[in-house]
PDB file of C-alpha atoms in Angstrom:
ATOM      1  CA  GLN A   1       0.059  -0.282  -0.173  1.00 49.00           C
ATOM      2  CA  VAL A   2       1.433   3.190  -1.146  1.00 52.00           C
ATOM      3  CA  GLY A   3       0.369   6.901  -0.355  1.00 57.00           C
ATOM      4  CA  TYR A   4       0.399   9.820   1.697  1.00 59.00           C
ATOM      5  CA  ARG A   5       0.980   9.434   5.428  1.00 62.00           C
ATOM      6  CA  PRO A   6       0.169  13.415   8.024  1.00 63.00           C
ATOM      7  CA  LYS A   7       2.381  12.606  10.200  1.00 62.00           C
ATOM      8  CA  ARG A   8       2.354  15.206  13.363  1.00 60.00           C
ATOM      9  CA  ALA A   9       3.773  18.809  13.988  1.00 65.00           C
ATOM     10  CA  VAL A  10       3.701  19.916  17.343  1.00 67.00           C
ATOM     11  CA  GLU A  11       5.692  21.459  19.507  1.00 71.00           C
ATOM     12  CA  GLY A  12       7.723  18.583  21.886  1.00 67.00           C
ATOM     13  CA  PHE A  13       6.977  16.360  19.649  1.00 64.00           C
ATOM     14  CA  ALA A  14       9.705  13.504  18.785  1.00 68.00           C
ATOM     15  CA  ASP A  15      11.131  12.966  15.525  1.00 70.00           C
ATOM     16  CA  PHE A  16       9.555   8.739  15.628  1.00 78.00           C
ATOM     17  CA  VAL A  17       6.970   7.475  18.837  1.00 80.00           C
ATOM     18  CA  MET A  18       7.684   3.783  19.779  1.00 82.00           C
ATOM     19  CA  LEU A  19       4.893   2.379  21.516  1.00 82.00           C
ATOM     20  CA  GLU A  20       4.162  -1.270  23.020  1.00 83.00           C
ATOM     21  CA  ASP A  21       0.160  -2.398  23.196  1.00 81.00           C
ATOM     22  CA  ARG A  22      -0.850  -5.219  24.048  1.00 80.00           C
ATOM     23  CA  GLY A  23       1.458  -7.385  22.863  1.00 77.00           C
ATOM     24  CA  TYR A  24       2.806  -4.714  19.741  1.00 83.00           C
ATOM     25  CA  VAL A  25       5.319  -2.447  19.402  1.00 85.00           C
ATOM     26  CA  HIS A  26       3.767   0.046  17.234  1.00 84.00           C
ATOM     27  CA  LEU A  27       6.519   2.448  15.202  1.00 85.00           C
ATOM     28  CA  GLY A  28       5.990   5.581  13.526  1.00 81.00           C
ATOM     29  CA  GLY A  29       7.355   8.795  12.331  1.00 77.00           C
ATOM     30  CA  ILE A  30      10.557   7.271  11.237  1.00 80.00           C
ATOM     31  CA  GLU A  31      11.380   9.144   7.780  1.00 76.00           C
ATOM     32  CA  SER A  32      15.366  10.027   7.785  1.00 72.00           C
ATOM     33  CA  PRO A  33      16.410   9.756  11.103  1.00 71.00           C
ATOM     34  CA  GLY A  34      15.312   6.039  10.763  1.00 76.00           C
ATOM     35  CA  LEU A  35      18.293   4.757   8.630  1.00 80.00           C
ATOM     36  CA  THR A  36      20.637   6.240  11.588  1.00 85.00           C
ATOM     37  CA  SER A  37      18.931   5.109  14.164  1.00 85.00           C
ATOM     38  CA  SER A  38      17.839   1.461  12.391  1.00 87.00           C
ATOM     39  CA  LEU A  39      20.002  -0.378  14.691  1.00 91.00           C
ATOM     40  CA  ALA A  40      19.566   1.141  18.368  1.00 89.00           C
ATOM     41  CA  ILE A  41      15.553   0.898  17.011  1.00 88.00           C
ATOM     42  CA  ALA A  42      15.895  -2.872  16.376  1.00 90.00           C
ATOM     43  CA  ARG A  43      17.805  -3.421  19.408  1.00 90.00           C
ATOM     44  CA  HIS A  44      15.242  -1.251  21.726  1.00 88.00           C
ATOM     45  CA  VAL A  45      12.408  -3.149  20.288  1.00 88.00           C
ATOM     46  CA  ALA A  46      14.193  -6.840  21.107  1.00 89.00           C
ATOM     47  CA  GLY A  47      14.158  -5.878  24.362  1.00 88.00           C
ATOM     48  CA  LEU A  48      10.489  -5.031  24.168  1.00 84.00           C
ATOM     49  CA  VAL A  49       9.750  -8.071  22.739  1.00 84.00           C
ATOM     50  CA  ARG A  50      12.240  -9.946  25.352  1.00 86.00           C
ATOM     51  CA  GLY A  51      10.702  -7.886  28.437  1.00 82.00           C
ATOM     52  CA  THR A  52      14.359  -6.100  28.934  1.00 76.00           C
ATOM     53  CA  ALA A  53      13.809  -2.935  27.700  1.00 74.00           C
ATOM     54  CA  THR A  54      13.937   0.472  29.674  1.00 68.00           C
ATOM     55  CA  ARG A  55      10.201   2.171  29.137  1.00 62.00           C
ATOM     56  CA  GLY A  56      10.587   5.584  27.741  1.00 59.00           C
ATOM     57  CA  THR A  57      14.057   5.247  25.992  1.00 53.00           C
ATOM     58  CA  ALA A  58      16.061   3.885  22.668  1.00 52.00           C
ATOM     59  CA  SER A  59      19.967   3.258  23.692  1.00 48.00           C
TER      60      SER A  59
END
């Protein structure tokens, strides 16, 4: 599926969002900084799945 997707542009909004909800991990807004951050994002998501990640930070 291809198309335009809205991106939040509110003050204080981060480059991208990671939310965990009922066993799902939602990643949103990942654009150009996502390539640079992709390994850290993957490690963080893996930690969420394993239950070892610190909530609110990607390291």
